CSV table of C-alpha atoms in Angstrom, one decimal:
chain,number,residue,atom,x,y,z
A,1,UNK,CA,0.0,0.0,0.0
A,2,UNK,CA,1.1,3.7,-0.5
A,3,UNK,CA,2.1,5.6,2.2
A,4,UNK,CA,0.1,8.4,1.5
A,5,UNK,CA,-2.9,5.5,1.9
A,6,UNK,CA,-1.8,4.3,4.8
A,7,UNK,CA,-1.5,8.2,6.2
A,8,UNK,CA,-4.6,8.8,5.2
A,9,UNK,CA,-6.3,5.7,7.4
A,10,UNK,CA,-4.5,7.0,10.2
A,11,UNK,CA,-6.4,10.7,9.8
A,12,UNK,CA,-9.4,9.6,9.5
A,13,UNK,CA,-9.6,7.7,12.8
A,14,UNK,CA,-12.0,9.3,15.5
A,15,UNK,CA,-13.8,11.8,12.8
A,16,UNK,CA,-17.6,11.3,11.5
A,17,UNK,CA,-17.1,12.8,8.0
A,18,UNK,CA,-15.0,12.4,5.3
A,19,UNK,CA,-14.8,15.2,2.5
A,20,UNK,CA,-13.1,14.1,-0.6
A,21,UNK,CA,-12.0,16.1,-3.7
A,22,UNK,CA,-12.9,14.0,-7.0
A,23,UNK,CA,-10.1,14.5,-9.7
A,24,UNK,CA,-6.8,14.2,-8.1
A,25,UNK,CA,-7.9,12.1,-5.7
A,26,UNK,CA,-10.4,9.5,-7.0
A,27,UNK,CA,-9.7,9.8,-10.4
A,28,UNK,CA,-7.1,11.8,-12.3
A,29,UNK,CA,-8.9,13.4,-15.1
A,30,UNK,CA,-6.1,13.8,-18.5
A,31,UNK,CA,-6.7,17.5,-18.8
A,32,UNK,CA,-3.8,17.4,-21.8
A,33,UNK,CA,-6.1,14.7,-24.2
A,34,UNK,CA,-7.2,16.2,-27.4
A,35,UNK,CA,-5.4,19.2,-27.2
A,36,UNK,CA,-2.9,21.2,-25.9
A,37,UNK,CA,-3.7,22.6,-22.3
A,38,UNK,CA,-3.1,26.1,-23.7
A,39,UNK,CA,-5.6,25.3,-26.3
A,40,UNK,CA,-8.1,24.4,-23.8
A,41,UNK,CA,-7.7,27.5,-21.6
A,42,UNK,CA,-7.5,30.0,-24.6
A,43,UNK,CA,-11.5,28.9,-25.3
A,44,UNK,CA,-12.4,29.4,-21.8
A,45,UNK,CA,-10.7,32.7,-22.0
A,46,UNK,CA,-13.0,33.5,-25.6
A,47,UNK,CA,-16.2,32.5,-23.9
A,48,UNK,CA,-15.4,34.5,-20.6
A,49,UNK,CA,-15.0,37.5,-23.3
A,50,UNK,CA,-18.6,36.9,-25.0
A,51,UNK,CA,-19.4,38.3,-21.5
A,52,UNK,CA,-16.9,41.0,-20.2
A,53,UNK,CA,-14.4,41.6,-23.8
A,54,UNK,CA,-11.6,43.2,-21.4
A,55,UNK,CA,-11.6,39.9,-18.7
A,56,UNK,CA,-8.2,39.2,-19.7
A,57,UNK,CA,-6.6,42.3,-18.7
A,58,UNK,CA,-8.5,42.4,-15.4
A,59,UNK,CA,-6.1,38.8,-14.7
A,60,UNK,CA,-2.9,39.9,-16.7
A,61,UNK,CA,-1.0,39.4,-13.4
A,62,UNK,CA,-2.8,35.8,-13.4
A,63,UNK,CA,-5.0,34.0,-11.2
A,64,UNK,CA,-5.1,33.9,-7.4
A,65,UNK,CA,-6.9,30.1,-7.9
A,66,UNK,CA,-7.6,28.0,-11.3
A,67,UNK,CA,-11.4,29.2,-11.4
A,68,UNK,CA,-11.0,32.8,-10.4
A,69,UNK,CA,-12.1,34.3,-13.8
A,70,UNK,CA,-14.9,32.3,-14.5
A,71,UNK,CA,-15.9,32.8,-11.1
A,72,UNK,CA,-16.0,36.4,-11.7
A,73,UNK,CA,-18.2,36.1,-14.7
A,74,UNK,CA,-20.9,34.2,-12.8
A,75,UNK,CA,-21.1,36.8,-10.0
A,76,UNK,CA,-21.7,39.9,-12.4
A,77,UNK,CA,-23.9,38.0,-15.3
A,78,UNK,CA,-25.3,35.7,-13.5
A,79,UNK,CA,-26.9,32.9,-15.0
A,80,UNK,CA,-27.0,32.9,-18.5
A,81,UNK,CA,-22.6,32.6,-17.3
A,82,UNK,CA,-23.2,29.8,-15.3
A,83,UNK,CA,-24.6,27.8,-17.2
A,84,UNK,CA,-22.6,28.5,-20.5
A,85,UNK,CA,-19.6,27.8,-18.0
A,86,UNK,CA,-21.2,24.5,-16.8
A,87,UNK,CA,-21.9,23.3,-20.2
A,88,UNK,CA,-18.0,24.2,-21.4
A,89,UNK,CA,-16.4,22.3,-18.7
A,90,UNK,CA,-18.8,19.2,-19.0
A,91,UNK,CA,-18.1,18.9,-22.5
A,92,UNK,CA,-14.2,19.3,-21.9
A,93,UNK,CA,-14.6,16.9,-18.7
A,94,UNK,CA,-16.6,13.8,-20.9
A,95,UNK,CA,-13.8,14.1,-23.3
A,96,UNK,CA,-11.5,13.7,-21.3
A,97,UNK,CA,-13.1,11.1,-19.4
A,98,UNK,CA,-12.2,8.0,-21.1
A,99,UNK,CA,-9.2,8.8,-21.5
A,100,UNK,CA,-8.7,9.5,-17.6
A,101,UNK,CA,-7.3,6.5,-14.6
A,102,UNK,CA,-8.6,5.9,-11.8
A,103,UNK,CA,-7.0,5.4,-8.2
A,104,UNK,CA,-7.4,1.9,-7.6
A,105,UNK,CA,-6.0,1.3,-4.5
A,106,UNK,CA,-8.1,4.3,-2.8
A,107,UNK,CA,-11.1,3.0,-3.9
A,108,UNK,CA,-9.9,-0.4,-2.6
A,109,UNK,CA,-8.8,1.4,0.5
A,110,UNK,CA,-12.6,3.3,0.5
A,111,UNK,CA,-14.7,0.2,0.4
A,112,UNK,CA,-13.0,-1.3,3.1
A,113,UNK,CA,-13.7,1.7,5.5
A,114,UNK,CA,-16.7,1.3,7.9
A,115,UNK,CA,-19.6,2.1,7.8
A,116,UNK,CA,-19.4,4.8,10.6
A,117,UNK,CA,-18.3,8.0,7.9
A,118,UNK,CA,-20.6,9.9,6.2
A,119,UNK,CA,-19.1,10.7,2.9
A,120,UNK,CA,-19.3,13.7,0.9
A,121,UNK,CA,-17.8,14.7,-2.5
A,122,UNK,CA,-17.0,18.7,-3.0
A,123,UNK,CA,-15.4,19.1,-6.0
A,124,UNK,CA,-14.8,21.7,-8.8
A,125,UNK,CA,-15.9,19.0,-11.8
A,126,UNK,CA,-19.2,18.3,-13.2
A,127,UNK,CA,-21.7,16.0,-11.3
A,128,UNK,CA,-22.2,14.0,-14.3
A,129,UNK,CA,-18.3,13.3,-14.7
A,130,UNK,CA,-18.0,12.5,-10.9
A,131,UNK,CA,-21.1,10.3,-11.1
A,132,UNK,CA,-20.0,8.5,-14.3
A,133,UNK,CA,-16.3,7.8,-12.4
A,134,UNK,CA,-18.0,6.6,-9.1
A,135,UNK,CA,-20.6,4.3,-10.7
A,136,UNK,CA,-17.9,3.0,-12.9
A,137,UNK,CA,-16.0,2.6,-9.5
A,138,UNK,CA,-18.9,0.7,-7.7
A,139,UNK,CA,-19.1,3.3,-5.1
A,140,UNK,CA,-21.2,5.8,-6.2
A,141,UNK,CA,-24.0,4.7,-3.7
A,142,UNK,CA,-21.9,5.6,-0.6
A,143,UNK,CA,-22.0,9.2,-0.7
A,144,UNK,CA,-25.0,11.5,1.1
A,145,UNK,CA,-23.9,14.1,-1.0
A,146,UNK,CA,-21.9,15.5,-4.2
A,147,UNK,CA,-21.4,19.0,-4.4
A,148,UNK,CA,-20.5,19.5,-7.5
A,149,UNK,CA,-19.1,22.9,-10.1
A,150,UNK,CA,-22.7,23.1,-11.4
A,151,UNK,CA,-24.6,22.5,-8.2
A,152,UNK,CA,-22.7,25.5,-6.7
A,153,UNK,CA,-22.2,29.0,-8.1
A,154,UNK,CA,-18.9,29.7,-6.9
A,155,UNK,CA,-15.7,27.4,-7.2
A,156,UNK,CA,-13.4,26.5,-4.3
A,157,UNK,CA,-11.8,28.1,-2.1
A,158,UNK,CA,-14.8,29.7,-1.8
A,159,UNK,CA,-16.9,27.7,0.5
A,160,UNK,CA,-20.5,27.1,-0.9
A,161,UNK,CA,-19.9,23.8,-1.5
A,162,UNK,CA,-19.6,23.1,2.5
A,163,UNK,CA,-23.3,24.8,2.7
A,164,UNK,CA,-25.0,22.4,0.2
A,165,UNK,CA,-23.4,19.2,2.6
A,166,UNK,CA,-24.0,21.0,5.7
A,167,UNK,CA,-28.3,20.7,4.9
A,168,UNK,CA,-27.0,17.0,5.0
A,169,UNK,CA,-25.5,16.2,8.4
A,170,UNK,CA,-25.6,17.5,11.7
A,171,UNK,CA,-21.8,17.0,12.0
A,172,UNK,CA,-20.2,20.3,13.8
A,173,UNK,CA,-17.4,21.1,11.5
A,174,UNK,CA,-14.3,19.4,14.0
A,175,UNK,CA,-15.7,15.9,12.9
A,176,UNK,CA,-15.0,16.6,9.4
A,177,UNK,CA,-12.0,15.5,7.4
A,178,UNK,CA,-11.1,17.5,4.3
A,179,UNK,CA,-9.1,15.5,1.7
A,180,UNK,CA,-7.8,17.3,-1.3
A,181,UNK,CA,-4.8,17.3,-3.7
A,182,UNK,CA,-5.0,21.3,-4.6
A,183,UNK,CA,-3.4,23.9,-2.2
A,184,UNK,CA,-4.9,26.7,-4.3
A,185,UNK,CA,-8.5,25.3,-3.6
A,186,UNK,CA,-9.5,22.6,-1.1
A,187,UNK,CA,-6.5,23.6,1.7
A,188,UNK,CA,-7.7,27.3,1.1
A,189,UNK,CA,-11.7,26.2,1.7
A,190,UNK,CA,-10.9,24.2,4.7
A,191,UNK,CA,-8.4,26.4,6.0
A,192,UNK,CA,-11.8,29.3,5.9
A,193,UNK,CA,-14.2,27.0,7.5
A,194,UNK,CA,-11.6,25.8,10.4
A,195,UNK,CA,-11.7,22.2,9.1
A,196,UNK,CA,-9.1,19.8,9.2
A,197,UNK,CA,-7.4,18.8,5.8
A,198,UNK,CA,-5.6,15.8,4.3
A,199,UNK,CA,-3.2,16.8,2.0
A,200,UNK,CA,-3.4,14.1,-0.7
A,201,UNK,CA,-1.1,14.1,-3.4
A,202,UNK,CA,-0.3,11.0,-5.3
A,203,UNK,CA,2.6,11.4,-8.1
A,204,UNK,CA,2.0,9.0,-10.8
């Protein structure tokens, strides 16, 4: 077993709920498939400018997190944004998809936990994806919740995500485990909640 597994068992122990970040963790989506990462975020940056024409200029020092700009957009349009955001990333994400790996020995190492978690999923992909990859994974039934980029307005770090799962549990916030691979996102949300965070990062 990995030691970053066999870290990971050892957090865990004494909390009630487990938060888990989806790509990166579970799965490790192939962002670089089809075509050229620049490619990819060069659209993005097009559609963004069907909305505000000068967006780029208002990030020419770059972004503070990966979704910063298109969270933006969805604050001032609303929306008509969100949704044309949604439907670009799904499209980009079910490409990908096939094309993607899973983590096999963390979904072996997930089955095997007891049945005393609650699980949760907060994650800045589509629900469909994340649904696809945990069916696919046989686990897809042991999560209360999913709150996924098109459930939520705002990307992490910022912390709606924790709001749709809190309408699930009673859980005060020191029984929760956070478990994320991105230090620009899931160790800045639970870092603004006071949550306790797993660092996971597997290199492959």
């Amino acid at each position: 077993m990995q030691e970053i597994n066999k870290k990971l068992i050892e957090a865990i122990q004494g909390k009630k709920a487990l938060i888990w970040d989806f790509d990166g963790v579970f799965c490790f989506l192939d962002w670089h498939y089809g075509e050229g990462v620049n490619v990819y975020k060069n659209r993005l940056w097009q559609l963004l400018e069907e909305f505000d024409p000068k967006i780029r200029s208002k990030f020419s020092n770059g972004l503070n997190y990966p979704y910063e700009h298109t969270d933006y957009i969805i604050k001032r349009y609303g929306s008509e944004a969100f949704n044309k955001i949604n439907t670009f990333y799904l499209k980009k994400e079910l490409q990908i998809f096939t094309h993607s790996s899973f983590n096999d020995e963390l979904i072996h190492v997930f089955r095997d936990l007891t049945q005393d978690f609650e699980h949760y999923i907060w994650s800045n992909n589509q629900g469909e994806v994340i649904l696809k990859a945990l069916t696919k994974s046989g686990i897809h039934d042991k999560f209360k919740a999913i709150a996924s980029r098109d459930k939520i307005r705002l990307a992490k770090p910022n912390v709606q995500g924790f709001d749709l799962i809190k309408s699930y549990t009673s859980n005060p916030i020191k029984s929760f485990l956070f478990i994320g691979d991105s230090q620009q996102t899931d160790t800045l949300a639970a870092k603004k909640l006071g949550m306790e965070f797993f660092f996971y990062k597997v290199h492959l």
